[in-house]
XYZ file of C-alpha atoms in Angstrom:
577
model
C 3.000 -3.551 43.401
C 5.861 -1.950 42.446
C 8.932 -3.763 39.976
C 11.976 -3.812 41.091
C 14.665 -2.190 38.810
C 16.644 -5.074 37.442
C 19.342 -2.691 35.019
C 19.932 1.157 34.304
C 16.488 2.715 32.981
C 16.100 3.844 29.981
C 15.575 7.326 29.242
C 17.684 8.633 26.452
C 16.560 9.580 23.409
C 18.245 7.774 19.858
C 21.004 9.989 18.676
C 21.074 10.482 14.954
C 23.830 8.998 13.027
C 26.365 11.713 11.112
C 25.490 12.423 8.273
C 21.298 11.579 9.119
C 18.475 13.936 8.869
C 16.796 14.429 11.676
C 13.809 12.112 11.745
C 15.424 9.669 10.349
C 14.921 6.124 12.630
C 18.488 4.822 14.414
C 19.491 2.357 12.709
C 17.974 -1.552 14.237
C 21.442 -3.689 13.239
C 22.548 -5.823 16.238
C 19.696 -5.556 18.931
C 20.751 -6.060 22.553
C 20.077 -9.852 22.931
C 16.822 -10.869 24.598
C 16.794 -12.403 27.925
C 16.417 -16.270 27.442
C 13.615 -16.343 29.522
C 11.345 -13.093 28.545
C 7.609 -12.332 30.313
C 5.544 -10.289 28.205
C 2.975 -8.597 28.959
C -0.190 -7.780 27.186
C -2.848 -4.679 27.882
C -5.759 -5.807 25.638
C -7.528 -8.460 25.536
C -9.201 -8.074 21.755
C -7.977 -8.660 18.395
C -4.587 -7.258 17.996
C -4.062 -8.352 21.654
C -4.848 -11.937 21.113
C -3.010 -12.244 17.692
C 0.286 -10.710 19.743
C -0.448 -13.206 22.601
C -0.312 -15.969 20.082
C 2.857 -15.690 17.811
C 4.696 -14.639 21.498
C 3.978 -18.022 23.100
C 4.424 -19.835 20.058
C 7.738 -18.565 19.963
C 8.315 -19.844 23.592
C 7.848 -16.169 25.097
C 5.777 -16.445 28.836
C 2.481 -14.319 28.210
C 0.557 -12.224 30.397
C -2.786 -10.932 29.121
C -4.610 -8.605 30.815
C -7.674 -6.357 30.028
C -9.936 -3.850 32.330
C -13.012 -5.455 31.512
C -13.699 -8.470 33.665
C -13.809 -12.081 32.791
C -12.060 -10.887 29.109
C -8.090 -11.671 29.182
C -9.260 -14.929 30.882
C -11.957 -15.886 27.341
C -8.786 -13.872 25.170
C -6.521 -17.079 26.257
C -8.886 -19.329 26.327
C -9.900 -18.845 22.836
C -5.824 -18.715 21.598
C -5.662 -21.897 22.885
C -8.085 -23.179 20.994
C -6.344 -21.769 17.888
C -3.441 -23.818 19.379
C -5.626 -27.153 19.133
C -7.260 -26.256 15.904
C -3.488 -25.953 14.168
C -2.498 -29.169 16.334
C -5.977 -30.637 14.004
C -4.528 -29.465 10.929
C -1.162 -30.498 11.190
C 0.287 -27.479 11.952
C 1.580 -27.661 14.597
C 2.671 -30.763 16.826
C 0.228 -31.914 19.699
C 3.636 -31.335 22.032
C 4.104 -27.592 20.642
C 0.549 -26.805 21.137
C 0.709 -27.746 24.657
C 3.859 -25.925 25.258
C 2.471 -22.427 23.670
C -0.870 -22.969 25.442
C 1.074 -23.133 28.889
C 2.865 -19.974 27.953
C -0.088 -18.386 27.821
C -2.013 -16.919 31.179
C -4.776 -14.525 32.239
C -3.128 -11.660 34.647
C -6.247 -10.382 36.826
C -4.576 -7.185 37.707
C -2.257 -4.963 35.931
C 0.244 -5.421 39.120
C 0.386 -9.135 37.805
C 2.058 -7.430 34.884
C 5.334 -6.184 37.373
C 7.848 -8.994 36.550
C 7.858 -8.212 32.083
C 10.723 -7.294 30.550
C 8.532 -6.130 27.675
C 4.822 -4.614 27.701
C 2.454 -4.071 25.064
C -0.509 -1.883 25.075
C -3.555 -3.147 22.414
C -6.047 -0.730 24.203
C -8.713 1.927 22.341
C -7.088 4.106 19.805
C -7.877 7.277 22.543
C -4.599 9.185 23.448
C -5.325 9.614 26.529
C -6.536 5.999 27.376
C -3.111 5.108 26.006
C -1.524 7.901 28.262
C -3.384 6.622 31.686
C -2.250 3.188 30.890
C 1.278 3.901 31.023
C 1.183 6.486 34.102
C 0.022 3.507 35.734
C 2.517 1.113 34.208
C 5.064 3.045 35.622
C 4.171 2.668 38.930
C 4.132 -1.290 38.575
C 7.215 -2.487 36.269
C 10.780 -2.049 36.765
C 12.416 1.004 35.072
C 14.375 -1.290 32.394
C 11.096 -2.476 31.438
C 10.165 -1.467 27.840
C 6.627 0.075 27.064
C 5.202 -0.112 23.738
C 2.005 1.026 21.650
C 0.523 -0.903 19.368
C -1.247 2.416 17.755
C -2.203 2.932 13.988
C -2.821 6.692 13.856
C -1.518 8.059 16.987
C 1.579 9.796 17.317
C 4.204 7.713 20.038
C 5.882 10.921 21.618
C 2.511 12.549 21.862
C 1.646 9.384 24.150
C 5.507 9.109 26.325
C 5.585 13.018 26.398
C 4.113 12.897 30.047
C 5.583 9.608 30.960
C 8.643 9.409 33.905
C 10.676 7.778 31.610
C 9.316 8.582 27.670
C 12.846 6.845 26.932
C 11.264 3.367 27.040
C 8.201 4.090 25.259
C 8.391 2.763 21.470
C 5.744 2.139 18.985
C 5.598 -1.877 18.365
C 2.655 -1.907 15.609
C 1.404 -5.267 14.154
C -1.437 -5.927 11.208
C -4.760 -7.893 11.585
C -4.627 -11.121 11.357
C -1.166 -10.856 13.687
C 0.204 -14.870 12.682
C -0.671 -14.250 8.927
C 0.390 -10.133 8.875
C 4.543 -11.544 9.154
C 5.857 -7.834 9.656
C 5.914 -5.250 12.696
C 6.550 -1.532 12.117
C 9.028 -0.633 15.195
C 8.739 3.498 15.381
C 10.927 5.482 17.860
C 9.836 8.880 19.103
C 11.371 11.854 19.293
C 12.108 10.960 22.859
C 12.718 6.879 22.549
C 16.090 5.450 23.573
C 17.921 3.317 21.536
C 17.250 0.402 23.816
C 13.640 0.107 23.602
C 13.746 0.039 20.082
C 16.340 -2.425 19.910
C 15.219 -4.844 22.467
C 11.488 -4.388 20.312
C 13.212 -5.334 17.237
C 14.454 -8.479 18.494
C 11.374 -9.350 20.224
C 9.810 -8.913 17.108
C 12.621 -11.166 15.303
C 12.246 -13.971 17.810
C 8.227 -14.326 16.945
C 9.272 -14.504 13.546
C 8.061 -11.383 12.171
C 9.850 -9.177 9.837
C 10.580 -5.829 12.318
C 11.229 -2.505 10.154
C 12.161 0.880 11.907
C 9.868 3.874 11.216
C 10.137 7.256 12.486
C 6.859 8.624 14.665
C 5.237 10.131 11.553
C 1.584 9.784 10.465
C 0.886 6.550 8.963
C 4.088 5.680 9.819
C 5.489 3.283 6.813
C 2.654 0.753 5.939
C -0.763 2.709 6.116
C 1.539 5.870 4.481
C 2.634 3.763 1.751
C -1.073 2.752 1.144
C -2.414 6.085 0.591
C -1.823 6.366 -3.397
C -3.701 3.118 -4.192
C -6.861 3.871 -2.997
C -6.808 7.598 -3.702
C -6.055 7.220 -7.199
C -8.087 4.530 -8.535
C -10.995 6.635 -6.272
C -9.952 9.760 -8.768
C -9.993 7.572 -11.867
C -13.547 6.703 -11.330
C -14.326 9.789 -10.067
C -13.136 11.496 -13.182
C -15.301 8.930 -15.529
C -12.212 7.531 -16.586
C -13.761 4.213 -15.969
C -15.720 2.262 -14.025
C -15.067 0.331 -10.563
C -15.085 -2.951 -11.644
C -12.630 -1.849 -14.887
C -10.317 -0.366 -12.474
C -10.034 -3.135 -10.222
C -9.624 -5.701 -13.722
C -6.887 -3.782 -14.813
C -5.100 -3.383 -11.999
C -5.324 -7.161 -11.319
C -4.283 -8.509 -14.342
C -1.912 -5.425 -15.710
C -0.319 -4.885 -12.511
C -0.619 -7.708 -10.111
C -2.361 -7.065 -6.956
C -4.405 -8.929 -5.175
C -7.388 -7.191 -4.685
C -8.356 -4.483 -6.811
C -8.218 -1.179 -4.970
C -12.391 -1.311 -4.602
C -12.680 -4.552 -3.447
C -9.728 -3.686 -0.925
C -12.000 -1.027 0.466
C -15.168 -3.256 0.359
C -13.511 -5.850 2.448
C -11.511 -3.077 4.832
C -14.781 -1.028 5.347
C -15.144 2.590 4.709
C -15.815 2.997 8.516
C -12.056 2.490 8.518
C -10.871 3.272 5.374
C -12.385 6.927 4.941
C -11.402 7.824 8.575
C -7.792 6.801 8.241
C -7.669 8.904 4.518
C -9.029 12.302 6.306
C -6.598 11.040 9.133
C -3.500 11.457 7.555
C -4.364 13.873 5.059
C -5.198 16.466 8.019
C -1.700 15.353 10.108
C 0.118 16.222 6.868
C -1.523 19.652 6.543
C -3.959 18.718 3.566
C -0.887 17.016 1.777
C -2.594 17.051 -1.957
C -0.641 13.296 -2.470
C -3.103 12.246 -0.084
C -5.879 14.065 -0.842
C -8.929 11.819 0.182
C -12.296 11.630 -2.371
C -15.599 12.254 -2.026
C -17.069 9.347 -3.421
C -15.820 7.765 0.177
C -17.477 10.476 2.287
C -20.640 9.479 0.278
C -20.626 6.260 0.190
C -19.745 6.274 4.191
C -22.744 8.880 4.557
C -25.077 5.910 3.018
C -24.307 3.349 4.992
C -22.470 1.519 2.198
C -19.445 0.450 4.076
C -18.464 -2.751 2.290
C -19.216 -6.295 3.774
C -19.353 -5.791 6.795
C -23.365 -4.163 5.342
C -23.845 -6.210 2.602
C -22.906 -3.551 0.351
C -20.549 -1.536 -0.546
C -18.946 -0.793 -4.450
C -20.119 -4.084 -5.173
C -23.092 -6.336 -3.190
C -22.288 -9.203 -0.658
C -25.517 -11.570 -0.538
C -26.158 -12.328 2.995
C -23.975 -9.457 4.860
C -20.828 -10.574 7.200
C -19.472 -13.143 5.436
C -16.526 -15.219 7.489
C -13.827 -12.797 8.356
C -11.402 -15.143 6.603
C -12.972 -15.416 3.544
C -10.096 -13.152 2.014
C -9.218 -14.612 -1.652
C -13.079 -14.816 -2.859
C -13.777 -11.943 -4.878
C -16.992 -9.460 -5.117
C -20.239 -11.761 -5.046
C -21.707 -9.446 -7.500
C -21.768 -5.904 -9.104
C -23.887 -3.452 -6.603
C -25.178 -0.377 -7.569
C -22.430 1.440 -8.987
C -21.447 5.127 -8.458
C -22.656 7.735 -11.498
C -19.294 7.593 -12.612
C -19.522 4.402 -13.118
C -22.554 4.462 -14.752
C -21.431 7.437 -17.194
C -18.667 5.802 -18.331
C -20.409 1.993 -18.646
C -23.133 4.481 -20.871
C -20.073 6.242 -22.674
C -18.070 3.204 -23.893
C -21.196 1.566 -24.859
C -20.390 -0.432 -28.046
C -22.475 -2.037 -31.189
C -23.420 -5.585 -30.480
C -21.369 -7.894 -31.420
C -18.782 -5.857 -33.177
C -16.458 -6.645 -35.789
C -12.809 -7.487 -35.175
C -10.519 -4.142 -37.044
C -8.814 -5.658 -40.246
C -7.207 -2.974 -41.595
C -3.608 -1.238 -40.871
C -2.780 0.007 -37.817
C -0.573 3.129 -37.490
C 1.305 3.192 -34.717
C 3.364 6.300 -33.070
C 7.041 5.696 -33.402
C 8.491 8.147 -31.069
C 10.268 5.771 -29.192
C 11.352 3.025 -30.891
C 11.499 0.612 -28.007
C 7.312 0.752 -27.654
C 6.897 1.072 -30.908
C 8.793 -2.552 -31.491
C 6.889 -4.245 -28.955
C 3.527 -2.917 -30.205
C 3.915 -3.679 -33.489
C 4.842 -7.262 -32.251
C 2.214 -7.482 -29.952
C -0.732 -6.457 -32.477
C 1.261 -8.864 -35.355
C 0.479 -11.540 -32.774
C -3.318 -10.381 -33.213
C -3.629 -10.626 -36.861
C -3.329 -6.864 -37.284
C -1.737 -5.750 -40.396
C 0.660 -2.551 -39.007
C 1.512 0.501 -41.412
C 4.966 1.101 -41.426
C 4.963 4.757 -42.851
C 6.002 7.495 -41.575
C 2.584 9.144 -41.571
C -0.664 7.019 -41.493
C -2.727 6.108 -44.547
C -6.104 7.723 -45.158
C -7.660 4.270 -44.018
C -5.045 3.294 -40.879
C -6.485 3.457 -37.372
C -3.790 5.467 -35.258
C -2.358 4.073 -31.892
C -0.908 6.354 -29.852
C 1.153 5.164 -26.804
C 1.909 8.380 -24.191
C 3.158 8.154 -20.662
C 1.320 10.038 -18.293
C -0.526 12.185 -21.347
C -4.248 11.843 -23.155
C -4.803 10.635 -26.047
C -6.529 14.258 -27.050
C -2.764 15.333 -26.202
C -1.144 12.998 -28.346
C -3.549 13.917 -30.791
C -3.261 17.424 -31.234
C 0.943 17.096 -30.933
C 1.487 14.394 -33.587
C -1.292 16.637 -36.027
C -3.582 13.225 -36.130
C -7.073 12.674 -37.182
C -9.063 12.257 -33.820
C -11.458 9.962 -35.354
C -9.035 7.430 -35.771
C -6.777 7.444 -33.162
C -6.863 5.756 -30.002
C -4.181 5.213 -26.760
C -2.617 1.821 -25.472
C -1.118 1.963 -22.348
C 2.933 1.048 -23.607
C 3.221 -0.845 -20.169
C 1.247 -3.178 -21.267
C 4.173 -4.382 -23.844
C 6.892 -4.479 -21.142
C 8.543 -7.975 -22.592
C 6.215 -9.801 -20.547
C 7.658 -8.571 -17.138
C 3.640 -7.017 -16.311
C 0.813 -9.095 -17.075
C -0.431 -9.099 -20.980
C -3.733 -6.898 -19.714
C -3.760 -4.152 -22.663
C -5.947 -0.876 -21.323
C -6.890 1.132 -24.639
C -8.180 4.354 -24.487
C -10.333 6.731 -26.344
C -10.740 10.310 -26.418
C -13.933 12.193 -26.520
C -13.715 12.683 -30.825
C -12.706 9.169 -31.106
C -14.942 6.894 -33.095
C -17.144 4.740 -31.191
C -17.421 2.219 -33.530
C -13.805 2.248 -34.233
C -12.805 1.706 -30.797
C -15.305 -1.214 -30.137
C -13.893 -3.053 -33.467
C -10.021 -2.290 -31.987
C -11.308 -4.033 -28.599
C -12.963 -6.712 -30.097
C -9.835 -7.610 -32.582
C -7.513 -8.045 -29.315
C -10.779 -10.159 -27.483
C -10.857 -12.085 -30.543
C -7.213 -13.691 -30.116
C -8.110 -14.126 -26.833
C -5.607 -11.432 -24.977
C -7.218 -9.466 -21.971
C -8.165 -5.433 -22.775
C -10.403 -2.509 -21.127
C -11.938 0.438 -22.879
C -11.372 3.412 -20.862
C -12.145 7.065 -21.372
C -9.690 9.533 -21.533
C -6.973 10.323 -19.068
C -3.638 11.423 -18.549
C -1.905 7.880 -17.640
C -4.418 5.622 -18.322
C -4.976 3.409 -15.316
C -1.981 1.255 -14.280
C 0.303 4.473 -15.017
C -1.388 6.581 -12.408
C -1.308 4.461 -10.105
C 1.744 2.940 -10.367
C 3.379 5.944 -10.657
C 1.789 7.350 -7.567
C 3.102 4.565 -5.119
C 6.543 5.010 -6.476
C 6.354 8.677 -5.466
C 4.970 8.423 -2.370
C 7.063 5.992 -2.122
C 10.466 7.775 -2.760
C 9.248 10.777 -0.321
C 8.868 8.010 2.661
C 12.388 7.958 2.053
C 13.040 11.424 1.484
C 11.451 12.507 4.282
C 13.866 9.850 6.549
C 10.930 8.279 7.535
C 12.211 4.712 6.913
C 15.443 3.080 5.379
C 14.939 1.804 1.257
C 14.772 -1.274 2.165
C 12.910 -1.078 5.294
C 10.031 0.332 3.080
C 9.823 -2.407 0.338
C 9.857 -5.447 3.023
C 6.749 -2.741 4.859
C 4.991 -2.385 1.975
C 5.488 -6.369 0.440
C 4.338 -7.569 3.801
C 1.737 -5.312 5.289
C -0.483 -4.477 2.036
C 1.164 -7.386 -0.062
C 1.534 -5.697 -3.121
C 3.434 -7.646 -5.577
C 6.775 -5.390 -5.639
C 7.522 -2.582 -2.772
C 7.610 1.501 -4.400
C 10.899 2.048 -4.541
C 11.703 -2.171 -6.278
C 8.963 -0.971 -8.804
C 10.345 1.935 -9.902
C 13.405 0.238 -10.264
C 11.520 -2.201 -12.346
C 9.545 0.297 -14.757
C 12.901 2.273 -14.670
C 13.086 5.813 -12.461
C 13.456 7.869 -15.674
C 9.882 6.868 -17.208
C 8.180 7.018 -13.749
C 9.288 10.483 -14.120
C 8.435 11.511 -16.921
C 4.963 10.012 -16.494
C 4.553 12.465 -13.517
C 5.611 15.074 -15.019
C 3.306 14.822 -17.728
C 0.390 14.220 -14.944
C 1.164 17.251 -13.320
C 1.962 19.558 -16.414
C -1.710 18.281 -18.079
C -3.768 18.299 -15.062
C -2.084 20.945 -13.285
C -2.632 19.166 -10.203
C 0.374 19.159 -7.273
C -0.582 15.499 -6.253
C 1.407 14.673 -8.803
C 4.435 16.305 -8.378
C 7.799 14.659 -8.437
C 9.596 13.512 -5.012
C 13.273 15.113 -5.316
C 14.266 11.037 -4.387
C 13.009 10.494 -7.867
C 14.200 13.141 -9.542
C 17.905 13.113 -8.716
C 18.432 9.067 -8.551
C 16.411 9.513 -12.378
C 18.496 12.100 -13.410
C 22.063 9.841 -12.858
C 20.676 6.553 -13.644
C 20.732 5.426 -10.115
C 18.564 3.107 -8.223
C 16.143 4.160 -6.067
C 17.716 1.898 -3.616
C 20.335 3.995 -3.699
C 21.188 5.657 -0.427
C 23.312 9.070 -0.622
C 27.173 8.878 0.655
C 27.171 4.547 -0.993
C 29.051 3.688 -4.411
C 26.350 3.859 -7.329
C 25.750 0.323 -8.212
C 24.675 2.050 -11.467
C 22.007 -0.181 -12.418
C 18.046 -0.391 -11.604
C 16.704 -3.840 -10.706
C 15.421 -4.014 -13.982
C 14.553 -1.914 -16.602
C 12.965 -3.737 -19.222
C 10.217 -2.792 -21.469
C 10.250 -0.017 -23.533
C 11.759 3.544 -22.112
């Protein structure tokens, strides 16, 4: 069966607005309105196909669900209808709404049944040849103005569309699992995609109550690209024996506000999924150092330590394979940790019940704002502050570097290495970040003295974590990496600043989008952290994005777009500079 054309074919690639670099997604403002009665075709009745079918039917869209496996589509329809009944029983849908949604959903016995659809989304196996073959078959069935969309998360939309008869009508529409809960979808324009296709998909995503974000056809699109920094930098920290798995997770949850620590997230996703994605994006960007994977995950993948699905990952989970909706729970108990974790725990082992530090504490006053904030924090713990220009003989010395380690500060300030520790100044950002302190000792720091400073925090009920020497602590390294990758995403024209932050907060669940976070911390501070990290480590993964450098130099918001009137205001620059 061949669909009859109901309008002009969608065949022209999107053109770039004047002044925009090639590859920038075409603007999504004012998408063409969809017909009041829209029929959506879905090819693939797996988890993604069922999820898209559910939200579309709830939005009043007629849905035809097809799967090449006999009986799979009918089974999927029954499952989704069961979801509607469950939602009604819980009072989240009225009985009438559940019945109406169920009536909108039907199984398609053959691919030919999708002939009358206005949009068809494929959610089949993630193989280029399979997707090309499906679209080739669909082009002989649907009308010329039917939009064909791929839900691919890792393949090139351009490559999928390249052999099509009408490649201009093929675009990406990438949802996230579980679709009913993840309220964002990436609308991806390939090199051959016409504006009508992306406009139609944008309107569709809006109709089902999700937020559409526009992306160009690059590896990882927006969300999987922006999420590289959180995991790879945390793995690097553990690899360098700066801190253990549990410490990194605790600090990033408590001090930075992430709902799950990176190692909890890796266990939840499974290394059989996460590690190949890390390697794929690294390869597709031709070994870009910012996306460098870790040998830790490669080794643990080989050992079968995948995470919750196997009952054992970075943590252990009694009773392998917990309920898939158990996302909020933390790990049940620590498992065997990496050698790096064990080494760190041994190095930081303190004497039993150390006495809290009761002597004077000298704070580096190089930055007045940092000094004031830390002095206030420490006085609140009951500490005596040594306010002399140089530390007295019995004083504990405290430095608060941005992107440096304690060893570099000791050398630069000519301090006694045995008496000197570091504290992350971001912990004292005027209450704008949770009050979890990260303390850091150098290889020469007296471990007993370090334990007594930690005990001072613990005695006062102030959360604190003691780690080994590292340029940039934990929070600085991870946040600066996330912000820098985000800046480079918009520098490359992959998406707009606003869509980047929306995609990350909705798709990854971060407390803030990368650019909003950079504004919160102050672009100048983030730039300082990255430059010091790059200088001390020599690693090009920390080289600052030009987007960040220019806006920091000019005092502009990281959301500032070329050619617009500068607001001259960063969203929030609380805390020490």
